[in-house]
Coordinates of C-alpha atoms in Angstrom, one line a residue:
Chain Q
M1 CA 91.8 106.0 49.3
W2 CA 94.6 104.8 47.1
W3 CA 96.5 108.1 46.9
M4 CA 96.8 108.2 50.8
N5 CA 99.9 107.1 52.7
E6 CA 101.7 108.1 55.9
E7 CA 103.4 111.1 54.6
R8 CA 100.2 112.5 52.9
Q9 CA 98.3 111.9 56.1
M10 CA 100.9 114.1 58.0
I11 CA 100.4 116.8 55.2
V12 CA 96.7 116.7 55.6
A13 CA 97.1 117.0 59.5
A14 CA 99.6 119.9 59.2
A15 CA 97.3 121.8 56.5
K16 CA 94.2 121.2 58.6
E17 CA 95.9 122.7 61.7
F18 CA 97.1 125.7 59.6
A19 CA 93.6 126.1 58.3
E20 CA 92.0 126.2 61.7
Q21 CA 94.6 128.4 63.4
E22 CA 95.4 130.8 60.5
V23 CA 92.8 130.5 57.6
A24 CA 89.8 130.8 59.8
P25 CA 90.5 134.2 61.5
A26 CA 91.8 135.5 58.1
A27 CA 88.7 134.3 56.3
K28 CA 86.6 136.2 58.8
L29 CA 88.4 139.4 57.9
M30 CA 88.2 138.5 54.2
E31 CA 84.3 138.2 54.5
E32 CA 83.6 141.1 56.9
E33 CA 86.3 143.6 56.1
E34 CA 87.4 142.7 52.4
K35 CA 90.9 142.4 53.9
Y36 CA 93.3 140.6 51.8
P37 CA 94.9 137.7 53.9
R38 CA 98.7 138.7 53.2
E39 CA 100.1 137.5 56.6
A40 CA 98.4 134.0 56.2
I41 CA 99.7 133.7 52.7
R42 CA 103.2 134.7 54.0
K43 CA 103.0 132.0 56.7
L44 CA 101.9 129.4 54.1
G45 CA 105.2 130.2 52.4
E46 CA 107.1 130.0 55.7
L47 CA 105.5 126.5 56.2
G48 CA 106.6 125.2 52.9
M49 CA 103.1 125.1 51.5
L50 CA 103.6 127.4 48.5
G51 CA 106.6 125.7 47.3
L52 CA 105.2 122.2 47.7
T53 CA 105.7 121.2 44.2
I54 CA 108.6 123.3 43.2
K55 CA 112.1 121.9 42.8
E56 CA 114.1 121.7 46.0
E57 CA 116.9 123.6 44.2
Y58 CA 114.6 126.6 43.8
G59 CA 113.8 126.4 47.6
G60 CA 110.6 124.3 47.0
A61 CA 109.8 121.0 48.7
G62 CA 109.9 118.9 45.4
A63 CA 106.6 117.0 46.5
D64 CA 104.1 116.0 44.0
Y65 CA 100.8 117.2 42.8
I66 CA 98.6 115.1 45.0
N67 CA 100.5 116.4 48.1
Y68 CA 99.9 119.9 46.8
G69 CA 96.1 119.1 46.2
L70 CA 95.7 117.7 49.8
M71 CA 97.1 121.1 51.1
I72 CA 94.6 123.1 48.9
E73 CA 91.7 120.8 49.9
E74 CA 92.2 121.5 53.6
V75 CA 92.5 125.1 53.4
S76 CA 89.5 125.3 51.0
K77 CA 87.4 123.5 53.7
V78 CA 87.6 126.7 55.6
S79 CA 87.5 129.3 52.8
H80 CA 87.0 128.7 49.1
G81 CA 88.4 132.3 48.5
F82 CA 91.6 131.6 50.5
G83 CA 92.1 128.3 48.4
L84 CA 92.0 130.5 45.4
L85 CA 94.6 132.9 46.8
A86 CA 96.9 129.9 47.9
Y87 CA 96.6 128.7 44.3
L88 CA 97.5 132.0 42.8
A89 CA 100.5 132.3 45.2
S90 CA 101.8 128.9 44.4
E91 CA 101.0 126.9 41.3
L92 CA 99.4 129.7 39.2
T93 CA 102.4 132.0 39.4
L94 CA 105.3 130.1 40.8
G95 CA 104.4 127.1 38.5
L96 CA 104.5 129.4 35.6
I97 CA 107.9 130.7 36.3
E98 CA 109.3 127.4 37.0
K99 CA 108.2 125.9 33.8
M100 CA 108.6 128.8 31.6
G101 CA 110.9 131.3 33.2
T102 CA 114.4 132.1 32.2
P103 CA 117.2 131.1 34.8
E104 CA 117.5 134.8 35.9
Q105 CA 113.6 135.0 36.5
V106 CA 113.7 131.7 38.3
G107 CA 116.6 132.9 40.6
E108 CA 115.0 136.3 41.2
L109 CA 111.3 135.4 41.5
I110 CA 110.7 131.9 42.6
K111 CA 112.6 131.7 46.0
K112 CA 111.0 134.8 47.2
G113 CA 107.7 133.6 46.2
V114 CA 108.1 130.1 47.7
S115 CA 109.1 131.7 51.1
G116 CA 105.9 133.9 50.9
E117 CA 108.1 137.1 51.0
K118 CA 107.0 138.3 47.4
L119 CA 103.6 138.0 45.9
Y120 CA 102.7 137.8 42.2
G121 CA 99.6 138.3 40.2
I122 CA 98.4 137.4 36.6
C123 CA 96.9 140.2 34.5
F124 CA 94.8 138.7 31.5
T125 CA 91.3 139.8 31.4
E126 CA 90.4 143.2 29.5
P127 CA 86.9 144.9 29.3
C128 CA 86.3 143.3 25.8
G129 CA 86.2 139.7 27.5
V130 CA 88.9 137.3 28.7
G131 CA 88.5 135.1 25.6
N132 CA 88.1 137.8 23.1
V133 CA 91.9 138.2 22.9
A134 CA 91.6 139.7 19.3
E135 CA 90.2 142.7 20.6
Y136 CA 92.7 143.2 23.7
E137 CA 94.0 146.8 23.8
T138 CA 96.8 146.5 26.2
N139 CA 99.9 146.5 24.0
A140 CA 103.7 146.6 24.0
V141 CA 105.9 148.2 21.7
L142 CA 109.7 147.7 21.6
D143 CA 111.7 151.1 22.0
G144 CA 115.3 150.4 21.9
D145 CA 116.2 147.9 24.8
E146 CA 112.8 148.6 26.5
W147 CA 109.2 147.5 26.0
V148 CA 106.6 150.2 26.6
I149 CA 103.4 148.8 27.7
N150 CA 100.0 150.9 27.6
G151 CA 96.5 149.8 28.2
G152 CA 94.5 148.3 31.1
K153 CA 93.3 145.1 32.6
I154 CA 90.1 144.4 34.8
L155 CA 89.1 141.7 37.2
I156 CA 92.7 141.2 38.3
T157 CA 93.1 139.2 41.6
N158 CA 95.9 140.4 44.0
C159 CA 95.3 143.9 42.5
G160 CA 97.4 146.4 44.6
V161 CA 98.9 143.7 46.9
A162 CA 101.3 141.8 44.6
D163 CA 104.9 142.8 44.1
T164 CA 105.1 141.9 40.4
Y165 CA 102.4 141.1 37.9
F166 CA 102.7 138.9 34.8
V167 CA 101.0 140.8 32.2
V168 CA 99.7 139.6 28.7
A169 CA 99.9 142.3 26.0
K170 CA 99.6 142.5 22.4
T171 CA 103.0 142.7 20.5
S172 CA 101.7 142.2 17.0
E173 CA 98.3 141.8 15.2
Y174 CA 96.6 138.7 16.7
D175 CA 96.4 135.7 14.3
P176 CA 93.5 133.6 15.3
A177 CA 94.9 130.7 13.1
T178 CA 98.3 130.5 14.7
L179 CA 97.2 132.2 18.2
R180 CA 100.3 134.4 18.0
G181 CA 100.4 138.0 18.7
L182 CA 100.4 138.1 22.5
T183 CA 103.3 138.1 25.0
Y184 CA 103.7 137.6 28.7
F185 CA 105.7 140.4 30.5
V186 CA 107.2 140.6 33.8
V187 CA 106.2 143.9 35.4
P188 CA 107.1 144.9 39.0
A189 CA 104.3 146.7 40.7
D190 CA 106.4 149.8 41.5
T191 CA 107.3 150.5 37.9
P192 CA 106.5 153.9 37.0
G193 CA 103.0 154.0 35.1
V194 CA 101.6 151.0 36.9
K195 CA 98.4 152.3 38.4
F196 CA 95.8 150.6 40.4
G197 CA 92.0 151.3 39.9
H198 CA 88.8 150.4 41.5
I199 CA 88.7 147.2 43.7
E200 CA 85.3 145.2 42.8
N201 CA 82.6 144.7 45.3
K202 CA 82.0 141.1 44.2
M203 CA 79.4 138.5 45.5
G204 CA 81.9 136.0 46.6
W205 CA 85.6 135.5 47.0
H206 CA 85.7 138.5 49.3
G207 CA 89.1 139.9 50.2
S208 CA 90.6 138.6 47.1
S209 CA 91.5 142.3 46.1
T210 CA 90.2 142.0 42.7
G211 CA 90.3 145.2 40.6
Q212 CA 91.6 147.2 37.7
I213 CA 95.2 147.9 36.8
Y214 CA 96.4 150.3 34.2
F215 CA 99.6 150.7 32.3
D216 CA 100.5 154.1 31.3
D217 CA 103.9 154.2 29.2
V218 CA 105.2 151.4 31.5
R219 CA 108.8 150.8 30.5
I220 CA 110.5 147.4 31.3
P221 CA 113.7 145.8 30.2
K222 CA 113.7 143.8 26.8
D223 CA 114.3 140.5 28.4
A224 CA 111.3 140.9 30.9
I225 CA 109.1 138.3 29.1
I226 CA 108.0 134.8 30.0
G227 CA 108.5 132.4 27.0
E228 CA 108.8 133.8 23.5
V229 CA 107.6 137.1 22.1
D230 CA 104.3 136.8 20.5
N231 CA 103.7 133.4 21.9
A232 CA 101.7 133.9 25.1
W233 CA 99.7 130.7 24.4
L234 CA 102.9 128.5 25.1
P235 CA 103.0 129.3 28.9
L236 CA 99.4 129.2 29.1
N237 CA 99.2 125.6 27.6
V238 CA 102.3 124.4 29.2
A239 CA 101.9 125.9 32.7
L240 CA 98.5 127.5 33.4
L241 CA 95.8 125.2 31.8
P242 CA 97.1 122.0 33.3
M243 CA 97.1 123.4 36.9
F244 CA 93.5 124.5 36.5
A245 CA 93.3 121.1 38.1
T246 CA 93.9 123.0 41.5
Y247 CA 90.3 124.1 41.2
G248 CA 89.6 120.5 41.8
P249 CA 90.8 120.2 45.4
M250 CA 89.7 123.8 46.0
N251 CA 86.1 122.8 45.1
L252 CA 86.3 119.5 46.8
G253 CA 87.5 121.1 50.2
S254 CA 84.7 123.5 50.1
M255 CA 81.8 121.0 49.2
E256 CA 83.1 118.4 51.8
A257 CA 83.0 121.2 54.5
V258 CA 79.5 122.3 53.5
W259 CA 78.3 118.7 53.5
E260 CA 79.8 117.9 56.9
K261 CA 78.3 121.1 58.6
T262 CA 75.0 120.0 57.1
M263 CA 75.1 116.5 58.5
F264 CA 76.2 117.7 61.9
F265 CA 73.2 120.2 61.8
L266 CA 70.6 117.5 60.6
K267 CA 71.7 115.0 63.2
N268 CA 71.6 117.7 66.1
R269 CA 68.5 119.6 65.0
I270 CA 65.6 118.2 67.2
Q271 CA 62.2 118.7 66.4
Q272 CA 59.5 117.0 68.6
G273 CA 62.2 114.8 70.0
V274 CA 63.6 113.4 66.7
S275 CA 66.4 114.8 64.7
L276 CA 65.8 115.9 61.2
W277 CA 68.1 113.2 59.9
D278 CA 66.1 110.5 61.7
A279 CA 62.7 112.0 60.9
H280 CA 63.0 112.5 57.1
E281 CA 63.8 109.9 54.5
S282 CA 63.9 112.6 51.7
I283 CA 66.7 114.3 53.7
R284 CA 68.7 111.1 53.9
I285 CA 68.2 110.6 50.3
D286 CA 69.5 114.2 49.5
M287 CA 72.5 113.8 51.7
I288 CA 73.6 110.4 50.3
E289 CA 73.0 111.6 46.7
M290 CA 75.3 114.5 47.4
W291 CA 77.8 112.1 49.0
G292 CA 78.1 110.0 46.1
K293 CA 78.6 113.0 43.7
I294 CA 81.3 114.4 46.1
D295 CA 83.0 110.9 46.4
N296 CA 83.1 110.6 42.6
Y297 CA 84.4 114.1 42.3
R298 CA 87.1 113.3 44.8
S299 CA 88.3 110.3 42.7
A300 CA 88.4 112.3 39.6
V301 CA 90.5 115.1 41.2
Y302 CA 93.2 112.9 42.5
S303 CA 93.1 110.7 39.5
A304 CA 94.0 113.9 37.4
L305 CA 96.6 115.1 39.8
E306 CA 98.2 111.6 39.7
D307 CA 98.2 111.9 35.8
E308 CA 100.0 115.1 36.2
N309 CA 102.5 113.4 38.4
R310 CA 103.0 111.0 35.4
G311 CA 103.7 113.8 33.1
E312 CA 100.5 113.4 31.0
N313 CA 98.8 116.4 29.5
I314 CA 95.7 117.1 31.8
S315 CA 94.8 120.3 30.3
A316 CA 91.3 119.1 29.1
K317 CA 90.7 117.2 32.4
S318 CA 91.8 120.4 34.5
I319 CA 89.0 122.4 32.7
A320 CA 86.5 119.7 33.2
L321 CA 87.3 119.5 36.8
K322 CA 87.0 123.4 37.3
K323 CA 83.8 123.3 35.5
E324 CA 82.3 120.3 37.0
G325 CA 83.5 121.2 40.5
A326 CA 82.2 124.7 40.5
D327 CA 78.7 123.5 39.4
L328 CA 78.9 120.8 42.0
L329 CA 79.8 123.1 44.6
E330 CA 77.0 125.2 43.7
Y331 CA 74.5 122.5 43.9
V332 CA 75.7 121.1 47.2
S333 CA 75.9 124.5 48.8
S334 CA 72.5 125.5 47.4
K335 CA 71.0 122.3 48.8
C336 CA 72.7 122.4 52.2
I337 CA 71.3 125.9 52.6
E338 CA 68.0 124.6 52.0
L339 CA 68.5 121.8 54.4
H340 CA 69.4 124.3 57.1
G341 CA 66.1 126.2 56.5
G342 CA 66.3 129.9 57.1
M343 CA 69.3 129.8 59.2
G344 CA 71.1 128.6 56.2
T345 CA 70.9 132.0 54.5
V346 CA 72.4 133.4 57.7
Y347 CA 76.1 134.4 57.3
E348 CA 77.1 133.2 60.8
T349 CA 75.9 129.6 60.0
G350 CA 78.9 129.6 57.5
I351 CA 77.2 128.0 54.6
E352 CA 75.9 130.7 52.3
R353 CA 79.5 132.1 51.6
F354 CA 80.3 128.9 50.0
Y355 CA 77.4 129.2 47.7
R356 CA 78.5 132.8 46.8
D357 CA 82.1 131.5 46.2
A358 CA 80.8 128.7 44.0
K359 CA 79.3 131.1 41.8
M360 CA 82.4 132.9 41.4
G361 CA 84.0 129.7 40.6
T362 CA 81.8 129.5 37.6
V363 CA 83.2 132.5 36.1
G364 CA 86.4 133.4 37.7
C365 CA 89.6 132.6 35.8
G366 CA 87.6 132.0 32.7
S367 CA 83.9 131.3 32.8
N368 CA 82.6 127.8 32.3
R369 CA 81.5 128.5 28.9
T370 CA 84.7 130.2 27.8
L371 CA 86.7 127.3 29.1
M372 CA 84.5 124.5 27.7
N373 CA 85.0 126.1 24.3
N374 CA 88.7 126.1 24.7
M375 CA 88.4 122.5 25.9
V376 CA 87.0 121.6 22.3
G377 CA 90.2 122.9 21.0
V378 CA 92.3 120.8 23.3
V379 CA 90.2 117.6 22.9
F380 CA 89.4 117.6 19.3
Chain S
M1 CA 121.9 118.4 75.9
R2 CA 119.9 115.2 75.2
I3 CA 116.3 115.4 75.8
A4 CA 113.6 112.5 75.7
V5 CA 110.1 113.2 75.2
C6 CA 107.5 110.5 76.0
V7 CA 104.7 110.8 73.7
K8 CA 101.2 108.8 73.6
S9 CA 99.0 108.0 70.6
V10 CA 95.4 108.8 71.5
P11 CA 92.0 108.7 69.6
D12 CA 91.5 111.9 67.6
P13 CA 89.3 114.3 69.7
D14 CA 87.4 115.0 66.4
Y15 CA 86.0 111.4 66.6
Y16 CA 85.0 111.3 70.3
D17 CA 81.4 110.9 69.6
Q18 CA 82.2 107.6 67.6
I19 CA 84.2 105.9 70.5
I20 CA 82.5 103.2 72.3
I21 CA 83.5 101.7 75.6
D22 CA 83.4 97.9 75.4
P23 CA 81.0 97.0 78.3
V24 CA 82.7 93.5 79.0
N25 CA 86.5 94.5 78.7
K26 CA 85.8 98.2 79.7
T27 CA 88.3 99.3 77.2
L28 CA 87.9 101.9 74.4
K29 CA 86.8 100.4 71.1
R30 CA 89.4 102.1 68.8
A31 CA 88.8 100.4 65.5
G32 CA 88.3 102.9 62.8
I33 CA 89.2 105.9 64.8
P34 CA 92.2 107.8 63.7
A35 CA 95.0 108.4 66.2
V36 CA 96.9 111.5 66.8
I37 CA 99.6 112.6 69.3
N38 CA 98.3 113.3 72.7
A39 CA 97.8 117.2 72.8
S40 CA 99.7 117.9 75.9
D41 CA 102.6 115.7 74.6
K42 CA 102.9 118.0 71.6
H43 CA 103.5 121.0 74.1
A44 CA 106.3 118.8 75.6
I45 CA 107.8 118.4 72.0
E46 CA 107.6 122.2 71.6
A47 CA 109.2 122.8 75.0
A48 CA 112.1 120.4 73.9
L49 CA 112.4 122.2 70.5
Q50 CA 112.6 125.6 72.3
L51 CA 115.3 124.2 74.8
K52 CA 117.2 122.9 71.7
E53 CA 117.1 126.1 69.9
K54 CA 118.4 127.9 72.9
H55 CA 121.0 125.6 74.3
G56 CA 121.5 123.0 71.4
G57 CA 121.2 119.3 71.7
E58 CA 119.3 116.4 70.5
I59 CA 115.6 115.3 70.8
T60 CA 114.4 111.6 71.1
V61 CA 110.9 110.9 71.1
I62 CA 109.8 107.6 72.8
S63 CA 106.4 105.8 72.8
M64 CA 104.8 102.5 73.5
G65 CA 102.0 100.9 71.6
P66 CA 101.0 99.0 68.4
P67 CA 103.0 99.5 65.2
A68 CA 100.6 101.9 63.9
V69 CA 102.0 104.4 66.4
E70 CA 105.0 104.9 64.1
Q71 CA 102.7 107.3 62.4
Q72 CA 102.5 109.6 65.5
L73 CA 106.3 109.3 66.0
R74 CA 106.9 110.4 62.3
E75 CA 104.8 113.3 63.2
A76 CA 107.0 114.2 66.1
L77 CA 110.0 113.8 63.8
A78 CA 108.3 116.1 61.4
M79 CA 107.9 118.8 64.2
G80 CA 111.6 118.7 64.8
A81 CA 112.6 115.7 66.9
D82 CA 115.8 113.9 65.7
E83 CA 115.2 110.3 66.6
A84 CA 112.3 108.1 67.8
F85 CA 111.8 104.8 69.6
L86 CA 108.7 102.7 69.6
L87 CA 108.4 99.8 72.1
S88 CA 105.9 97.6 70.3
D89 CA 105.3 94.1 71.7
R90 CA 102.2 92.1 72.7
K91 CA 103.9 91.3 76.1
V92 CA 103.6 95.1 77.0
G93 CA 99.9 95.3 75.8
G94 CA 97.0 96.0 78.3
A95 CA 99.3 97.9 80.6
D96 CA 98.1 100.5 83.1
T97 CA 100.0 103.6 84.1
L98 CA 102.3 101.8 86.3
A99 CA 103.2 99.0 83.8
T100 CA 103.5 101.7 81.1
S101 CA 105.8 103.8 83.2
Y102 CA 108.0 100.9 83.9
A103 CA 108.3 99.9 80.2
L104 CA 109.0 103.5 79.2
S105 CA 111.6 103.8 81.8
K106 CA 113.4 100.8 80.4
V107 CA 113.3 102.3 77.0
I108 CA 114.8 105.4 78.4
E109 CA 117.6 103.5 80.1
K110 CA 118.4 101.5 77.0
T111 CA 118.5 104.6 74.7
G112 CA 119.9 107.2 77.1
P113 CA 121.5 108.7 78.9
Y114 CA 119.3 111.9 78.8
D115 CA 119.7 115.2 80.6
L116 CA 116.0 115.7 80.7
I117 CA 113.0 113.7 80.3
L118 CA 109.7 115.7 79.2
A119 CA 106.1 114.6 78.8
G120 CA 102.7 115.9 78.6
N121 CA 101.1 116.3 81.9
E122 CA 98.2 114.0 81.1
S123 CA 96.8 112.0 78.2
A124 CA 93.4 113.0 76.6
D125 CA 92.1 109.4 76.8
G126 CA 93.3 108.3 80.4
A127 CA 93.9 111.6 82.0
T128 CA 95.4 110.1 85.1
S129 CA 98.8 112.2 85.0
H130 CA 100.5 109.2 86.7
V131 CA 102.9 108.4 84.0
P132 CA 105.7 111.1 84.2
S133 CA 106.0 110.9 87.9
Q134 CA 106.0 107.2 87.9
I135 CA 109.0 107.2 85.3
G136 CA 110.8 109.6 87.8
E137 CA 110.3 107.0 90.6
W138 CA 111.4 104.0 88.4
L139 CA 114.6 105.9 87.3
G140 CA 115.3 107.4 90.7
M141 CA 115.1 110.9 89.4
G142 CA 113.3 114.0 90.7
S143 CA 110.1 114.9 88.8
L144 CA 107.7 117.9 88.3
C145 CA 104.3 117.9 87.1
S146 CA 102.1 120.7 85.4
A147 CA 105.2 122.8 84.5
L148 CA 104.4 126.3 83.1
S149 CA 107.9 126.9 82.0
V150 CA 111.1 125.0 81.7
D151 CA 114.7 126.3 81.1
M152 CA 118.2 125.4 82.2
D153 CA 120.7 127.5 84.0
G154 CA 123.8 125.6 82.5
V155 CA 123.7 122.9 85.2
N156 CA 120.1 122.6 86.5
F157 CA 116.5 122.8 85.1
I158 CA 114.3 125.6 86.2
A159 CA 110.7 125.1 86.0
T160 CA 107.7 127.0 87.2
K161 CA 104.3 125.8 88.4
K162 CA 101.1 127.6 89.4
F163 CA 99.4 127.2 92.7
E164 CA 96.4 128.7 94.0
N165 CA 98.3 131.5 95.8
G166 CA 101.0 132.2 93.1
T167 CA 103.8 130.7 91.1
A168 CA 106.4 128.5 92.5
Q169 CA 109.9 128.1 90.8
F170 CA 111.5 124.7 91.1
C171 CA 115.3 123.9 90.5
L172 CA 115.7 120.3 89.4
S173 CA 119.2 118.7 89.2
S174 CA 119.9 116.7 85.9
P175 CA 118.6 114.2 84.9
C176 CA 115.0 114.7 85.9
V177 CA 111.5 114.3 84.5
I178 CA 109.2 117.3 83.8
A179 CA 105.5 117.0 82.7
V180 CA 104.4 120.1 81.0
N181 CA 100.9 122.0 81.4
Q182 CA 99.3 122.7 77.9
R183 CA 99.5 126.2 78.7
I184 CA 103.4 126.2 78.7
N185 CA 103.7 127.3 75.1
K186 CA 102.0 127.5 71.7
V187 CA 102.7 124.6 69.4
R188 CA 104.4 125.7 66.2
L189 CA 102.8 124.5 62.9
T190 CA 104.4 121.8 61.1
N191 CA 106.5 122.7 58.2
M192 CA 105.9 120.7 54.8
M193 CA 109.5 120.2 54.1
A194 CA 110.0 118.9 57.6
I195 CA 107.3 116.4 57.0
L196 CA 109.0 115.2 53.8
K197 CA 112.3 115.0 55.4
A198 CA 110.9 113.1 58.5
K199 CA 110.9 109.8 56.6
K200 CA 114.6 109.9 56.6
K201 CA 115.1 110.4 60.3
P202 CA 115.8 107.3 62.4
L203 CA 112.8 105.5 63.8
T204 CA 113.6 102.3 65.8
V205 CA 110.9 99.7 66.7
L206 CA 112.0 97.8 69.8
S207 CA 110.4 94.6 71.3
A208 CA 110.7 93.5 74.9
A209 CA 113.6 91.2 74.0
D210 CA 115.6 94.3 73.1
L211 CA 115.3 95.5 76.8
P212 CA 117.5 92.8 78.5
D213 CA 117.0 93.8 82.0
L214 CA 113.2 94.2 81.6
D215 CA 111.5 92.3 84.4
E216 CA 108.3 90.6 82.8
Q217 CA 106.3 90.8 86.1
Y218 CA 106.1 94.4 85.9
I219 CA 104.9 94.9 82.3
G220 CA 101.6 94.3 80.5
L221 CA 98.5 93.1 82.1
S222 CA 100.4 91.0 84.7
G223 CA 102.2 94.2 85.8
S224 CA 99.1 96.3 86.1
P225 CA 97.5 96.4 89.5
T226 CA 94.7 98.8 88.2
Q227 CA 91.3 97.1 87.8
N228 CA 88.4 98.6 86.0
G229 CA 85.2 99.2 88.0
E230 CA 81.6 98.8 86.9
L231 CA 80.4 101.2 84.3
H232 CA 77.5 103.3 84.8
M233 CA 75.9 106.3 82.9
V234 CA 76.1 109.7 84.4
E235 CA 72.5 111.3 84.3
S236 CA 72.8 114.7 82.9
T237 CA 69.8 117.0 84.0
K238 CA 69.4 120.8 83.7
S239 CA 67.4 122.8 86.0
C240 CA 67.4 126.6 86.9
T241 CA 67.0 128.3 90.2
M242 CA 66.6 132.0 90.4
L243 CA 68.3 133.7 93.4
E244 CA 66.7 136.8 94.7
G245 CA 68.3 139.5 96.9
T246 CA 71.0 142.2 97.0
E247 CA 74.3 141.4 95.2
E248 CA 76.0 140.5 98.6
E249 CA 73.1 138.1 99.5
T250 CA 73.1 136.5 96.1
A251 CA 76.9 136.2 96.0
A252 CA 76.6 134.4 99.5
M253 CA 74.0 132.1 98.2
I254 CA 76.2 131.2 95.0
Y255 CA 79.1 130.5 97.5
D256 CA 77.2 128.3 99.7
K257 CA 75.8 126.3 96.6
I258 CA 79.4 125.8 95.4
K259 CA 80.4 124.7 98.6
Q260 CA 77.5 122.2 98.8
F261 CA 78.4 120.7 95.4
I262 CA 82.0 120.4 96.4
R263 CA 81.0 118.5 99.5
E264 CA 78.8 116.2 97.4

């Protein structure tokens, strides 16, 4: 593969070792006890994996997005949900601050995030729908030198476990023509008035601590904003949408793991003296068809990450990778469950949770349809 | 303190099911099989890192093999070693453990002096455990195998080793060779930033010509007295015998069975 070299092979080996030693036991607790993997995320930071793409002056490694993608791919081979949390603890939050934060925010937030000491979350979705921002109710009003935030958010990952949240709130009437009216705020979790509600019992991404957050007269300093007042779309477009590309290696790692597990099963499942792999042409065709789709997706993922390395705008590609990857992971994991027979539906076989997580990927962080509609705006 | 750690590049255990033994040359066909640092050698590197953290010093990793072994030495540098040397020359190819230990001892002589030479107790592919003690013999140093702990008391190295009836402590005067057991420690996970910095650490590839007092009769195939025997498949069959009687009687039967197997 054109993107691999000696250094990247070492990154893959290190991430694989981390995934086997740290993610696997954490993933078990995520699935069985809904336990958030705080310690494993902290260790990711200690090992420099959260700050891979962050500049060295901010405590990061200054590596490129392909190196980052390889790390996410490896941890996602063990758990798609953990891959999501690693993404949230790195590019989704640290990348946002690095690209759009003030020097003070960078100094205060990034180094502690890179080391894994502090954890951040993003508060976007409201009951009216993630894309229906015109009806968002969370609002912020300037009162002297402070913003006062009121409202509530739903389906917030890292709910109750993050130290600081980056909260989108209305600061003026939303204008659909200019997309102005929303602002990104930096809200420490221990600010008076921040309250945590119900943690959702979801079909997948278990242990992600996804739930409700309420803001009841939450007062934060006037300068605790990311980017400009009324212009939350700027950080979204500059920092968040391009790195939706991270869903690429996340989905890729999980589909590779499911395919590999299934191949092992088919070659070792002996019926009447013959393995399922040797006995059935249709099974071999199913497997090679999936292999081809996975291989093409892999090329698309690392091609997009290389484009990001070169400074190209990959927002539309990122959305496409998220959508196509979630669909492909759903297809691959569904097919692989079938190829395992009844045992494929059993939790301990280790296949079915990827199917549940795949479904989460089609709606989480913006559903496929919402994001594809956004993509129309980016492409055309 | 200067510590040398001998490491071997071996086929990745994840690919063992794809490794084939050449029936003519009786060697492993490694084409297409990724290589990794031998597992017990990683524990030797970890032991060296812990000694360095406690007492200070420098760690040099040494290996012998084709140029591709540079990759495993870079990994050792990423783990925390300071410098690496690779002896890569067709003249040393085809070496058995004796010829390997001779060549490695010459690299140690050239790049030393060292206070301590560490190695893994055995390799995952050969598993002879010959090389560390043979290096000790070539260099005229004391050696210990299967160490479960290593420390320094300021002058000497203190190592422990487990026996059937307990644990023995050994005091080895410096310089010495110690081969570590895999249970000696837990190997730390590799830091991403250390991987990125590893490419800037010194890695020197040596040829046989760089080792001026190397006696060529002791290296490569010509220096290897080991001859491979005939290959044969081990038949694997399963059977189950039910033992009946009291706990004491069945325990005695199991004891007799084990003794019988050991005799066979």
